[in-house]
Amino acid sequence: MATKSALETQLAVVAGFEDPRADLEQYPTPPELAAHVVHVADLNGDVEGRLVVDLGTGTGMLALGAALRGPARVVGVDVDRAALLTAVANRRRVGTRTPIDWIQADATRAPLCPDAPTTVLMNPPFGAQRGNEHADRAFLDTAASIADVSYSVHNGGSQEFVESFAADRGGEVTHAFRATLALERQFDFHESDSEEIDAEVYRIEWAGDGGD
């Protein structure tokens, strides 16, 4: 297995959003965070040989990270066609030959019904924009319906919510770790050129309809 630092280096070529949309909270997932999430998932046996789905894939960072670790197939779902076109280009930059399907659709209503062991990786919107509160709930709902395990990035202080949400759907948080999102200024309402946001990553085992 390649090291986490090697994976981070491979993902450093992934381009971000050309014209990010604030309403979709389109912030790029940093390569160091993506490498960490994928590496942990791989160590837990949740990538190799499995179907990996990236909900709200954006320009493909998590999907491509997973593709470099030997899954059977990767699916990236996003509502934004422009972001998916960048993801296609990013696949060429990364150079993976793993089968990847890019699907333009609402990730909270993903048109998927997996019949194989499935892992979801996602960095969903935190729900920071007015009218988009609790956006991560819908992403977790989708993960519960299609996967038997998921890894998701959430705003700092989300542990009680995530654990309660998972339990209500027959799931269980098995791993949790802190992370930092280093974000560059990209919207007019940003007050500084860069900002570090406290985040948390959760591994959840679901007991729902995920493929087995």
Tab-separated table of C-alpha atoms in Angstrom:
chain	number	residue	atom	x	y	z
A	1	MET	CA	0.000	0.000	0.000
A	2	ALA	CA	1.310	3.438	-0.942
A	3	THR	CA	1.862	5.887	1.892
A	4	LYS	CA	-0.554	8.668	2.777
A	5	SER	CA	2.048	11.272	1.796
A	6	ALA	CA	2.482	9.635	-1.614
A	7	LEU	CA	-1.272	9.755	-2.150
A	8	GLU	CA	-1.333	13.419	-1.168
A	9	THR	CA	1.376	14.124	-3.748
A	10	GLN	CA	-0.622	12.345	-6.449
A	11	LEU	CA	-3.715	14.391	-5.586
A	12	ALA	CA	-1.872	17.719	-5.588
A	13	VAL	CA	-2.482	17.989	-9.372
A	14	VAL	CA	-6.279	17.973	-8.959
A	15	ALA	CA	-7.711	21.313	-10.083
A	16	GLY	CA	-10.444	23.046	-8.107
A	17	PHE	CA	-13.581	24.877	-9.178
A	18	GLU	CA	-13.185	27.391	-12.011
A	19	ASP	CA	-16.292	29.325	-10.975
A	20	PRO	CA	-17.367	28.093	-7.522
A	21	ARG	CA	-20.996	28.513	-6.466
A	22	ALA	CA	-21.703	29.812	-2.979
A	23	ASP	CA	-25.197	28.302	-2.949
A	24	LEU	CA	-23.657	24.830	-3.334
A	25	GLU	CA	-20.858	25.617	-0.856
A	26	GLN	CA	-18.302	24.576	-3.450
A	27	TYR	CA	-15.093	24.561	-1.460
A	28	PRO	CA	-12.272	22.323	-2.691
A	29	THR	CA	-11.299	19.384	-0.512
A	30	PRO	CA	-7.567	19.870	0.230
A	31	PRO	CA	-5.369	17.013	-1.025
A	32	GLU	CA	-3.969	16.401	2.456
A	33	LEU	CA	-7.476	15.890	3.877
A	34	ALA	CA	-8.578	13.721	0.943
A	35	ALA	CA	-5.437	11.595	1.274
A	36	HIS	CA	-6.058	11.171	5.002
A	37	VAL	CA	-9.693	10.113	4.543
A	38	VAL	CA	-8.913	7.690	1.710
A	39	HIS	CA	-5.893	6.246	3.525
A	40	VAL	CA	-7.927	5.568	6.673
A	41	ALA	CA	-10.699	4.013	4.586
A	42	ASP	CA	-8.172	1.805	2.824
A	43	LEU	CA	-6.601	0.695	6.111
A	44	ASN	CA	-10.066	-0.349	7.273
A	45	GLY	CA	-10.637	-2.456	4.160
A	46	ASP	CA	-13.269	-0.064	2.818
A	47	VAL	CA	-11.747	0.736	-0.593
A	48	GLU	CA	-9.937	-2.143	-2.298
A	49	GLY	CA	-12.226	-4.277	-4.430
A	50	ARG	CA	-15.335	-2.300	-3.475
A	51	LEU	CA	-17.637	0.166	-5.158
A	52	VAL	CA	-16.766	3.645	-3.891
A	53	VAL	CA	-19.269	6.484	-4.303
A	54	ASP	CA	-18.311	10.136	-3.839
A	55	LEU	CA	-21.491	12.127	-3.136
A	56	GLY	CA	-21.094	15.769	-4.127
A	57	THR	CA	-17.825	14.906	-5.805
A	58	GLY	CA	-17.174	18.424	-7.125
A	59	THR	CA	-13.984	18.260	-9.169
A	60	GLY	CA	-13.328	14.687	-8.062
A	61	MET	CA	-10.792	14.908	-5.243
A	62	LEU	CA	-12.123	12.096	-3.026
A	63	ALA	CA	-13.231	9.966	-5.985
A	64	LEU	CA	-9.794	10.156	-7.555
A	65	GLY	CA	-8.055	9.482	-4.269
A	66	ALA	CA	-10.107	6.314	-3.881
A	67	ALA	CA	-9.450	5.345	-7.501
A	68	LEU	CA	-5.739	5.221	-6.719
A	69	ARG	CA	-6.271	2.561	-4.032
A	70	GLY	CA	-7.667	-0.354	-6.043
A	71	PRO	CA	-11.465	-0.209	-5.821
A	72	ALA	CA	-13.601	-2.239	-8.221
A	73	ARG	CA	-15.251	0.937	-9.496
A	74	VAL	CA	-15.745	4.562	-8.491
A	75	VAL	CA	-18.828	6.729	-9.007
A	76	GLY	CA	-18.754	10.502	-8.557
A	77	VAL	CA	-22.111	12.270	-8.272
A	78	ASP	CA	-22.587	16.018	-8.527
A	79	VAL	CA	-25.327	18.379	-9.686
A	80	ASP	CA	-22.864	20.800	-11.307
A	81	ARG	CA	-21.917	19.869	-14.870
A	82	ALA	CA	-18.997	22.315	-14.968
A	83	ALA	CA	-17.462	20.697	-11.886
A	84	LEU	CA	-17.820	17.241	-13.437
A	85	LEU	CA	-16.082	18.388	-16.613
A	86	THR	CA	-13.179	19.492	-14.424
A	87	ALA	CA	-13.294	16.095	-12.690
A	88	VAL	CA	-12.948	14.368	-16.067
A	89	ALA	CA	-9.868	16.489	-16.806
A	90	ASN	CA	-8.516	15.792	-13.314
A	91	ARG	CA	-8.748	12.067	-13.949
A	92	ARG	CA	-6.354	12.502	-16.867
A	93	ARG	CA	-4.004	14.512	-14.645
A	94	VAL	CA	-3.991	11.855	-11.947
A	95	GLY	CA	-3.638	9.042	-14.467
A	96	THR	CA	-5.735	6.351	-12.784
A	97	ARG	CA	-7.142	3.513	-14.912
A	98	THR	CA	-9.786	2.494	-12.382
A	99	PRO	CA	-13.279	2.568	-13.948
A	100	ILE	CA	-14.960	5.841	-12.952
A	101	ASP	CA	-18.495	6.963	-13.751
A	102	TRP	CA	-19.297	10.654	-13.391
A	103	ILE	CA	-23.039	11.220	-12.871
A	104	GLN	CA	-24.732	14.602	-13.057
A	105	ALA	CA	-27.482	14.401	-10.453
A	106	ASP	CA	-28.556	15.708	-7.077
A	107	ALA	CA	-26.305	13.792	-4.694
A	108	THR	CA	-29.096	13.716	-2.098
A	109	ARG	CA	-31.252	11.821	-4.607
A	110	ALA	CA	-28.511	9.790	-6.243
A	111	PRO	CA	-29.912	7.436	-8.916
A	112	LEU	CA	-27.972	4.484	-7.550
A	113	CYS	CA	-28.976	1.048	-6.290
A	114	PRO	CA	-25.708	-0.795	-5.671
A	115	ASP	CA	-25.685	-4.578	-5.588
A	116	ALA	CA	-22.113	-4.844	-4.307
A	117	PRO	CA	-20.300	-3.803	-1.105
A	118	THR	CA	-20.335	-0.017	-1.220
A	119	THR	CA	-18.375	2.716	0.518
A	120	VAL	CA	-19.415	6.366	0.406
A	121	LEU	CA	-16.780	9.081	0.730
A	122	MET	CA	-18.062	12.654	0.928
A	123	ASN	CA	-17.340	16.189	1.959
A	124	PRO	CA	-20.921	17.486	2.013
A	125	PRO	CA	-22.002	21.109	2.414
A	126	PHE	CA	-21.868	22.170	6.052
A	127	GLY	CA	-25.121	24.104	5.654
A	128	ALA	CA	-23.478	27.438	6.357
A	129	GLN	CA	-25.475	29.374	3.764
A	130	ARG	CA	-28.938	30.725	4.514
A	131	GLY	CA	-31.575	28.411	3.098
A	132	ASN	CA	-29.104	25.525	3.087
A	133	GLU	CA	-29.059	24.764	6.800
A	134	HIS	CA	-28.435	21.135	7.778
A	135	ALA	CA	-27.535	20.246	4.193
A	136	ASP	CA	-25.341	17.424	5.445
A	137	ARG	CA	-28.409	15.587	6.787
A	138	ALA	CA	-29.642	14.795	3.267
A	139	PHE	CA	-26.198	13.526	2.275
A	140	LEU	CA	-26.092	11.220	5.311
A	141	ASP	CA	-29.573	9.977	4.430
A	142	THR	CA	-28.371	9.053	0.952
A	143	ALA	CA	-25.280	7.343	2.330
A	144	ALA	CA	-27.474	5.292	4.662
A	145	SER	CA	-29.636	4.158	1.743
A	146	ILE	CA	-26.879	3.079	-0.676
A	147	ALA	CA	-23.826	2.121	1.391
A	148	ASP	CA	-22.813	-0.208	4.176
A	149	VAL	CA	-20.067	2.175	5.310
A	150	SER	CA	-19.424	5.884	4.818
A	151	TYR	CA	-16.780	8.492	5.586
A	152	SER	CA	-17.964	12.084	5.782
A	153	VAL	CA	-16.450	15.463	6.646
A	154	HIS	CA	-18.483	17.738	8.926
A	155	ASN	CA	-18.172	21.055	10.708
A	156	GLY	CA	-16.432	20.996	14.067
A	157	GLY	CA	-18.752	20.168	16.958
A	158	SER	CA	-20.920	17.782	14.939
A	159	GLN	CA	-20.306	14.589	16.918
A	160	GLU	CA	-23.564	14.532	18.876
A	161	PHE	CA	-25.594	15.216	15.747
A	162	VAL	CA	-23.804	12.628	13.595
A	163	GLU	CA	-23.965	9.901	16.241
A	164	SER	CA	-27.659	10.549	16.876
A	165	PHE	CA	-28.465	10.685	13.166
A	166	ALA	CA	-26.657	7.419	12.494
A	167	ALA	CA	-28.323	5.653	15.438
A	168	ASP	CA	-31.778	6.736	14.261
A	169	ARG	CA	-31.095	4.895	10.982
A	170	GLY	CA	-29.610	1.766	12.509
A	171	GLY	CA	-26.038	2.932	11.956
A	172	GLU	CA	-23.061	3.345	14.246
A	173	VAL	CA	-20.133	5.750	14.288
A	174	THR	CA	-17.049	3.557	14.600
A	175	HIS	CA	-14.271	6.101	14.047
A	176	ALA	CA	-14.006	9.868	14.451
A	177	PHE	CA	-11.064	12.169	14.001
A	178	ARG	CA	-10.435	15.876	13.793
A	179	ALA	CA	-9.266	17.632	10.659
A	180	THR	CA	-8.556	21.124	9.411
A	181	LEU	CA	-9.908	22.645	6.220
A	182	ALA	CA	-7.580	25.314	4.841
A	183	LEU	CA	-9.734	27.443	2.544
A	184	GLU	CA	-8.587	30.195	0.220
A	185	ARG	CA	-10.711	33.284	-0.388
A	186	GLN	CA	-13.102	32.602	-3.279
A	187	PHE	CA	-16.348	34.454	-2.518
A	188	ASP	CA	-17.013	38.174	-2.028
A	189	PHE	CA	-18.332	37.662	1.515
A	190	HIS	CA	-15.021	36.188	2.668
A	191	GLU	CA	-13.222	38.650	4.913
A	192	SER	CA	-9.700	37.206	4.705
A	193	ASP	CA	-7.485	35.702	2.016
A	194	SER	CA	-7.434	32.332	3.747
A	195	GLU	CA	-9.072	30.654	6.708
A	196	GLU	CA	-8.658	27.422	8.625
A	197	ILE	CA	-11.875	25.715	9.649
A	198	ASP	CA	-12.111	23.005	12.287
A	199	ALA	CA	-13.701	19.895	10.846
A	200	GLU	CA	-14.405	16.325	11.871
A	201	VAL	CA	-14.453	13.082	9.884
A	202	TYR	CA	-16.730	10.187	10.789
A	203	ARG	CA	-16.781	6.548	9.711
A	204	ILE	CA	-20.286	5.135	9.965
A	205	GLU	CA	-21.374	1.542	9.509
A	206	TRP	CA	-24.922	1.453	8.175
A	207	ALA	CA	-27.409	-1.355	8.652
A	208	GLY	CA	-29.760	-0.232	5.911
A	209	ASP	CA	-29.992	-0.968	2.204
A	210	GLY	CA	-26.307	-0.653	1.302
A	211	GLY	CA	-25.047	-3.371	-1.045
A	212	ASP	CA	-23.751	-6.560	0.564
